[in-house]
Coordinates of N, CA and C in Angstrom, one line a residue:
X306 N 118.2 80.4 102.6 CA 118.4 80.1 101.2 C 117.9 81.3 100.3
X307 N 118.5 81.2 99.4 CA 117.7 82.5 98.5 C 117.4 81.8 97.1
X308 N 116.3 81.7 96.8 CA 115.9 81.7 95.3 C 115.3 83.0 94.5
X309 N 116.1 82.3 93.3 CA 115.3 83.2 92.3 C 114.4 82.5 91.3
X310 N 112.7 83.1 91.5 CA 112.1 82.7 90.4 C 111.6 82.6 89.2
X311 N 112.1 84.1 88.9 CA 111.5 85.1 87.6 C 110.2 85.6 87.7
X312 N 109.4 86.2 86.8 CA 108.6 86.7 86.5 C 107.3 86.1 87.0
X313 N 106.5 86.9 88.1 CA 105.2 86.1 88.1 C 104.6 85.2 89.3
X314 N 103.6 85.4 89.3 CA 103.2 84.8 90.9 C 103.5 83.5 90.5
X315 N 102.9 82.9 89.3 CA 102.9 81.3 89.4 C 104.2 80.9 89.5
X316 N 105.5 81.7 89.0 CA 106.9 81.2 88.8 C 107.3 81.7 90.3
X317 N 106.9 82.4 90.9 CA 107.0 82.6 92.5 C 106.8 81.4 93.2
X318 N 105.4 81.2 92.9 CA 105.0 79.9 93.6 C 105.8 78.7 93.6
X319 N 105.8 78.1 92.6 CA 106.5 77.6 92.0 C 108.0 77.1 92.8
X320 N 109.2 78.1 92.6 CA 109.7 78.5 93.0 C 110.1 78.1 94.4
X321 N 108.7 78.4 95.1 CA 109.0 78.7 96.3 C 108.8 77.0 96.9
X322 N 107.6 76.3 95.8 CA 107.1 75.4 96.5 C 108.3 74.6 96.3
X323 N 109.5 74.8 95.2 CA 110.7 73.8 95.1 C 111.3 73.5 95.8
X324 N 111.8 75.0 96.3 CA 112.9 74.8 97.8 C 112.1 74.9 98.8
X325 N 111.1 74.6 99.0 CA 110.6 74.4 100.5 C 110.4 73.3 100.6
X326 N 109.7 72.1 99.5 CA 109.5 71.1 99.6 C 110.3 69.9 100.3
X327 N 111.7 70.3 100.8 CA 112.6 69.4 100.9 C 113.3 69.8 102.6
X328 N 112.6 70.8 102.8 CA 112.7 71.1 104.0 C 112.2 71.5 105.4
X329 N 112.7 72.5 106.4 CA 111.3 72.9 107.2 C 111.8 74.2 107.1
X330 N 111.1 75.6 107.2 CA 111.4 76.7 106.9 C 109.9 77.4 108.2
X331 N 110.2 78.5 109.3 CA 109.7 78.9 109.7 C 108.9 80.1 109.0
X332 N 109.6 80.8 107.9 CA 108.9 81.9 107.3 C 109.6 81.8 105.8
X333 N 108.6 82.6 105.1 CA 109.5 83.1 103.6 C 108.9 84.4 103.4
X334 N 110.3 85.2 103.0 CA 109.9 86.4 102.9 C 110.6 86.3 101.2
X335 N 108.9 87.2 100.7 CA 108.8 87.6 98.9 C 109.4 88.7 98.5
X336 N 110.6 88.9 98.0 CA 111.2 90.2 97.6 C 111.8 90.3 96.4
X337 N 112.1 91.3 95.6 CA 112.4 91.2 94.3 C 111.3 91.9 93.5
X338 N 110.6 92.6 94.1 CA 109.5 92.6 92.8 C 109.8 94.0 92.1
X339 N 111.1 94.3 91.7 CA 111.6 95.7 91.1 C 112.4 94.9 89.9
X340 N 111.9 94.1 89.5 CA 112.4 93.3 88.4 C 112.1 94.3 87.2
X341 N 111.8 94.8 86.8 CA 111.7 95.5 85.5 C 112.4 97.0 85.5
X342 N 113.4 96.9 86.4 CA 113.6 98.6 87.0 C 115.4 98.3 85.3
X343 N 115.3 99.5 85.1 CA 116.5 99.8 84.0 C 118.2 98.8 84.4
X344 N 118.7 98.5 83.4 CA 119.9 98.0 83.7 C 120.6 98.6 84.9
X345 N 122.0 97.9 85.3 CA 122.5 98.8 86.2 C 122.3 98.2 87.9
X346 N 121.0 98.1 87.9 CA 120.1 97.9 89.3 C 120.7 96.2 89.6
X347 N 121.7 96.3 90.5 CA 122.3 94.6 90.1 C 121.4 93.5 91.4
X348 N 121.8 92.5 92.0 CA 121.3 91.4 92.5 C 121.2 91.8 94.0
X349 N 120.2 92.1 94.8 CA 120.5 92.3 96.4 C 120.4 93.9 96.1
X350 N 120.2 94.6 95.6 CA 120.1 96.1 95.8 C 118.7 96.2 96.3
X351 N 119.2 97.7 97.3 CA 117.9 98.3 97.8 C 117.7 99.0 96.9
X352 N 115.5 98.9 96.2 CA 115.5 100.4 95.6 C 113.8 100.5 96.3
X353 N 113.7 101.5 96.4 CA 112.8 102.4 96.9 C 111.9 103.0 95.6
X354 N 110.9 102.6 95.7 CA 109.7 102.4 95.1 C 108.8 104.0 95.3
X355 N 108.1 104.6 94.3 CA 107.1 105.4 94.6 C 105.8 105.3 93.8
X356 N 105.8 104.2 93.5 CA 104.6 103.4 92.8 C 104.5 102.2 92.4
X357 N 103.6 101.3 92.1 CA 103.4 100.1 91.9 C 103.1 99.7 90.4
X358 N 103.4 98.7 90.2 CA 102.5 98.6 89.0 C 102.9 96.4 89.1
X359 N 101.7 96.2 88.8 CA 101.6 94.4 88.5 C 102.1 94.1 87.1
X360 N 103.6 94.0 86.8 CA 104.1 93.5 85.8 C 104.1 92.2 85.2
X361 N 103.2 91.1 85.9 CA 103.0 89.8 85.4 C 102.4 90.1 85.4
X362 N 101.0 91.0 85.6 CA 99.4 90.9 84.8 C 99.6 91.8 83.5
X363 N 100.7 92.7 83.7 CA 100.8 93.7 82.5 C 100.9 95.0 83.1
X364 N 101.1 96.1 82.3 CA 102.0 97.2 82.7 C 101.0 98.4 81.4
X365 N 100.8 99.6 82.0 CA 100.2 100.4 81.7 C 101.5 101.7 81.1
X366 N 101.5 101.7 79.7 CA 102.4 102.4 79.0 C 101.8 104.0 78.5
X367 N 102.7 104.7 77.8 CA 102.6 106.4 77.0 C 100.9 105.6 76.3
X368 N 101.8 104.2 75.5 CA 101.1 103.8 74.1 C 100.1 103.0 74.5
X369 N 99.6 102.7 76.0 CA 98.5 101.6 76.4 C 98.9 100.3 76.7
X370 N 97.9 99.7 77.6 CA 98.3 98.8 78.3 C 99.2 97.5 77.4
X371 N 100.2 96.6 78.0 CA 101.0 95.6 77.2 C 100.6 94.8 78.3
X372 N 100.5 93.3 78.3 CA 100.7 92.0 79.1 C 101.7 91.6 78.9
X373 N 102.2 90.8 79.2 CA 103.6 89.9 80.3 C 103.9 89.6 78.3
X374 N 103.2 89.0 77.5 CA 103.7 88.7 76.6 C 103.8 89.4 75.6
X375 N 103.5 90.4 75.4 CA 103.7 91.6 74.8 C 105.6 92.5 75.2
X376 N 105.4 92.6 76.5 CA 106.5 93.0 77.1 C 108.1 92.1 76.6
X377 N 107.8 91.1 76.5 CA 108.8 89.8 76.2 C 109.4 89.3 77.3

């Protein structure tokens, strides 16, 4: 099965605990976390990463740090 949760460990969780709840699942694997990458980048793409950054805790900009609600 594939879910999508949005933004965020808790909406991960979340998420995850929905569709598991109803069934038996040997493993879950967390992927998606290139969610903030530019338009274009569509559903199921590989992208290759050369840095990290925790965009549900907030994101380190030119202008200084923003949180999740700041960001929109």
């Amino acid at each position: 099965d594939l879910v999508l949760s949005g933004v965020g460990k808790a909406a991960a969780a979340g998420a995850a605990g929905a569709a598991l709840g109803g069934g038996r699942y040997g493993a879950v694997v967390n992927l998606g976390v290139a969610g903030s990458l530019r338009e274009g980048v569509g559903l199921g793409a590989v992208v290759v990463a050369s840095r990290s950054e925790l965009a549900d805790e907030g994101i380190e900009t030119e202008a200084g740090f923003s949180d999740l609600a700041q960001m929109g």
